XYZ file of C-alpha atoms in Angstrom:
239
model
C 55.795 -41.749 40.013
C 55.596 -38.716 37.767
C 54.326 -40.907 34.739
C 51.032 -42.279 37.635
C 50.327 -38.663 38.279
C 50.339 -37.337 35.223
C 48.640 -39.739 33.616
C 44.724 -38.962 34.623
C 46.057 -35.370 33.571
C 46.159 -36.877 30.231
C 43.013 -38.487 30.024
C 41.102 -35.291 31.073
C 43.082 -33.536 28.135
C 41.857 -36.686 25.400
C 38.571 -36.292 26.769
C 37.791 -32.899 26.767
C 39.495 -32.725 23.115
C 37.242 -35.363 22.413
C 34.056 -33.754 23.375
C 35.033 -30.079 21.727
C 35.544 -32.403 18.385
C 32.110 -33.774 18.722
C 30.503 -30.621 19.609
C 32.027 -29.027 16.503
C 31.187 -31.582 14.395
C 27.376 -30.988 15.519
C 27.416 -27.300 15.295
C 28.871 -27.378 12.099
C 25.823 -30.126 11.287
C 23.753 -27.710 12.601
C 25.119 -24.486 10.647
C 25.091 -26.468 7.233
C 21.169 -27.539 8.218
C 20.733 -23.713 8.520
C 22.227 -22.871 5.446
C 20.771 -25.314 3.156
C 17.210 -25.433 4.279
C 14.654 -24.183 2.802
C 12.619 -21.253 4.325
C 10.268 -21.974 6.757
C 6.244 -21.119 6.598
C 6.807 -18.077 9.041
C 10.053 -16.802 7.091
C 7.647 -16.997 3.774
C 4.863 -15.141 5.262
C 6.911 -12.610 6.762
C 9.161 -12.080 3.586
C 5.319 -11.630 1.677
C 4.072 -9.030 4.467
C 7.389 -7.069 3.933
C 7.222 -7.147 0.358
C 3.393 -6.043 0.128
C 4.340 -3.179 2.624
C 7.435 -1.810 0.180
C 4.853 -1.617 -3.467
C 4.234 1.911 -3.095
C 7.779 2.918 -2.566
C 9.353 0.306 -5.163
C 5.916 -0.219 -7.957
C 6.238 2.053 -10.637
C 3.808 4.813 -10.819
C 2.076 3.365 -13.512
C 1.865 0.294 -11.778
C -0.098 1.519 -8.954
C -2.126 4.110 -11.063
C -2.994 1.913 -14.398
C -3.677 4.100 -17.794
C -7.553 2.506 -17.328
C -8.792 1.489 -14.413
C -12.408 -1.253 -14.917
C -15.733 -0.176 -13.518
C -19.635 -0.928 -13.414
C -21.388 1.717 -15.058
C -24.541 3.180 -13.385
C -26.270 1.852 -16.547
C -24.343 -1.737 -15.934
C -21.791 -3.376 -18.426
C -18.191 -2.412 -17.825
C -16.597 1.002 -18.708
C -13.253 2.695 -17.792
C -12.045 5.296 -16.152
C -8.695 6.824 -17.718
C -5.803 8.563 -15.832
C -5.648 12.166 -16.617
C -2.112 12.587 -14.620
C 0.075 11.479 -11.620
C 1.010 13.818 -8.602
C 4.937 13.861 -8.062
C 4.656 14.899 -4.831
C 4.113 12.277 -2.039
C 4.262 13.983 0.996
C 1.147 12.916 3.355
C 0.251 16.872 4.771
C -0.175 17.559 1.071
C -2.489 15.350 -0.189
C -5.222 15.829 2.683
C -7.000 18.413 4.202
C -5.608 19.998 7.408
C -8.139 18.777 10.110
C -7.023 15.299 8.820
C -2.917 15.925 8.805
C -2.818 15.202 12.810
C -4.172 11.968 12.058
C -1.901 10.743 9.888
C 0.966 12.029 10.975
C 0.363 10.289 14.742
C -0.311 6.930 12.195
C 3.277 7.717 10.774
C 1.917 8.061 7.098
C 4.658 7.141 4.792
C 3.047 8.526 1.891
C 0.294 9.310 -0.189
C 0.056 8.775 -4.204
C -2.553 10.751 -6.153
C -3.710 10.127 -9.281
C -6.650 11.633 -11.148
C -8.766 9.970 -13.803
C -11.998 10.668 -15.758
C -14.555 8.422 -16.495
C -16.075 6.954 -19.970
C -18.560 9.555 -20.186
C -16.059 12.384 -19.326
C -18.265 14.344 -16.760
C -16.888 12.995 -13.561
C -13.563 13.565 -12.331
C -12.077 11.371 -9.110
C -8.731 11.839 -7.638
C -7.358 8.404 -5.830
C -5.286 8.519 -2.867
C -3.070 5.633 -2.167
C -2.017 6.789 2.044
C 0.964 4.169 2.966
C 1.150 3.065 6.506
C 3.966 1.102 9.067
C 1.206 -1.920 9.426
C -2.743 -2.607 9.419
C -3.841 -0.669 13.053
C -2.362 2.752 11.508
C -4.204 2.273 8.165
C -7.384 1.602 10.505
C -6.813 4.154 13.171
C -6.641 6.734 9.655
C -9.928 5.188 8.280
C -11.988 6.312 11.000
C -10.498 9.946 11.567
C -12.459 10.786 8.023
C -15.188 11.614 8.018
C -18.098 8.584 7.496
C -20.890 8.777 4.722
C -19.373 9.697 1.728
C -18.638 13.471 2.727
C -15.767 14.730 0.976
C -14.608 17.130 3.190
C -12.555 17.030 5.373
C -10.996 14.437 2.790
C -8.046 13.858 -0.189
C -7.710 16.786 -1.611
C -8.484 17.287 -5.591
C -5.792 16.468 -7.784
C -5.796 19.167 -11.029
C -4.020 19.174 -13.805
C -3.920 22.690 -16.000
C -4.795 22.286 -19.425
C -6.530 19.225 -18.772
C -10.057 17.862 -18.534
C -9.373 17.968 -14.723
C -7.973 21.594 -14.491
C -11.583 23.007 -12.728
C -11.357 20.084 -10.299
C -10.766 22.161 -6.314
C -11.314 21.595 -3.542
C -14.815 23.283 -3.502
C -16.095 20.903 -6.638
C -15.639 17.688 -4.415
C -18.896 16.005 -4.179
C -18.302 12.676 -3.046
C -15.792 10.180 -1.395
C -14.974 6.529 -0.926
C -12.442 4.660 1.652
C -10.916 1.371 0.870
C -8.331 -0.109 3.600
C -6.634 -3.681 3.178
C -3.092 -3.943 5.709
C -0.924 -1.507 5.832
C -3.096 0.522 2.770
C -5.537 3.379 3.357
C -7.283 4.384 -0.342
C -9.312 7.536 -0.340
C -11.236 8.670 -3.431
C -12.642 12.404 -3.846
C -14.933 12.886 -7.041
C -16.456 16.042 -9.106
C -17.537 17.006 -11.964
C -15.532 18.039 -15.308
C -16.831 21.901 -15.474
C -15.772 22.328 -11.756
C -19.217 23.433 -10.704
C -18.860 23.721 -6.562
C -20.535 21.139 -4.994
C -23.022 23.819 -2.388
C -24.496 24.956 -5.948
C -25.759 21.305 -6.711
C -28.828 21.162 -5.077
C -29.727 17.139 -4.623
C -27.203 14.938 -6.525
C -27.945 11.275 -7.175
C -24.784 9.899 -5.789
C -24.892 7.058 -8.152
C -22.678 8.850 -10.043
C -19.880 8.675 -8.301
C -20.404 5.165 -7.195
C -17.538 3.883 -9.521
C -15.281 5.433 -7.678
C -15.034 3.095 -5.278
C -14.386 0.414 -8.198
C -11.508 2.688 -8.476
C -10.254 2.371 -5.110
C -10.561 -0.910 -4.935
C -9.049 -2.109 -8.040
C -6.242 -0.265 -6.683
C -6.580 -1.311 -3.174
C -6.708 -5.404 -4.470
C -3.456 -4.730 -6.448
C -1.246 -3.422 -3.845
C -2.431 -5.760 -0.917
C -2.765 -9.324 -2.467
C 0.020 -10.953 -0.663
C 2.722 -12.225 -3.358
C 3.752 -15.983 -2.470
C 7.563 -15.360 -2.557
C 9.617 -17.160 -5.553
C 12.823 -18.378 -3.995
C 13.579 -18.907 -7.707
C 12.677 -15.581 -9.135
C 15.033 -12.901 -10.185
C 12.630 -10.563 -7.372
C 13.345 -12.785 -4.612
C 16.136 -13.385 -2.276
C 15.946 -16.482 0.386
């Protein structure tokens, strides 16, 4: 009698040993699947999004800020601007001017990179400012607390360098601006001339003179926002 009862017992046991053996076998199938496939089209983009969003904290200066930089003269043809110097300091409060700080502070600015550079002729100075954001809506919200219309002020503030070319380039020599926004970028251009003359003692300007500086910005701009296709194969990459 104790064998009949027991029995079913032992049934229930090779069954449910059964079924824990099957559904191992197809989580295990399922974990390998997981581990061996490839990434998926969401995974890629993502992976490409992150990537573009890390260039100005992992690019090397140089990288971001070129030696030359390509632009259309006023006259036409192609000339080139070159980099007088780099800023070392990245702190966003720094690099604007204070009516603008609340801004991007709200916008959690991660940064902004400065660099200055002079153009063929060597009369016109332009600082570039490369402002870093979490995503695209910051970098936009930013864009439209400067001012519109090419006024330089409140703006990036002028980049000098002592002993330069650049060294007369202040705050009160800034004559013109550009903005430039792709994603999570915001790039801000404030131009002068070499001998530092302030911009109230101008008189009328032809602003076609500081029209390549918004070549500038967006050579700069195109570099650090073209979405990289990530390499699963390449030393850079990790899938």
């Amino acid at each position: 009698m104790s064998v009949l009862r027991t029995w079913p017992s032992l049934v229930v046991a090779s069954a449910l040993t059964l079924v824990c053996a099957v559904a191992a076998a197809v989580s295990a199938g399922a974990a390998g699947t997981e581990l061996t496939r490839g990434p998926s089209a969401a995974e890629l983009h993502r992976a490409s999004a992150e990537e573009t969003a890390r260039r100005w904290q992992v690019w090397p200066a140089g990288r971001i800020f070129p030696a030359a930089l390509p632009y259309v003269a006023e006259q036409g043809g192609q000339e080139y601007a070159r980099r007088v110097g780099i800023s070392s300091r990245t702190d966003c409060s720094a690099a604007v001017d204070a009516a603008l700080r609340a801004a991007l502070k709200a916008a959690r600015c991660r940064a902004v990179l400065r660099a200055t550079y002079l153009d063929a002729l060597q009369g016109v100075v332009v600082t570039v400012g490369v402002a870093a954001f979490p995503d695209q809506d910051s970098a936009l919200r930013v864009r439209a607390a400067f001012p519109p219309g090419g006024v330089p002020s409140p703006g990036l503030r002028a980049l000098a360098f002592p002993q330069t070319v650049a060294d007369r380039f202040t705050a009160a020599a800034r004559q013109a601006s550009s903005l430039a926004q792709a994603g999570p970028y915001l790039v801000v251009t404030t131009a002068g001339q070499v001998d530092g003359r302030p911009a109230r003692s101008v008189g009328h300007q032809r602003s076609t003179i500081f029209a390549f500086a918004s070549d500038l910005a967006e050579r700069v701009l195109t570099a650090l926002s073209t979405p990289a296709r990530p390499d699963c194969a390449g030393k850079d990459w990790q899938c």
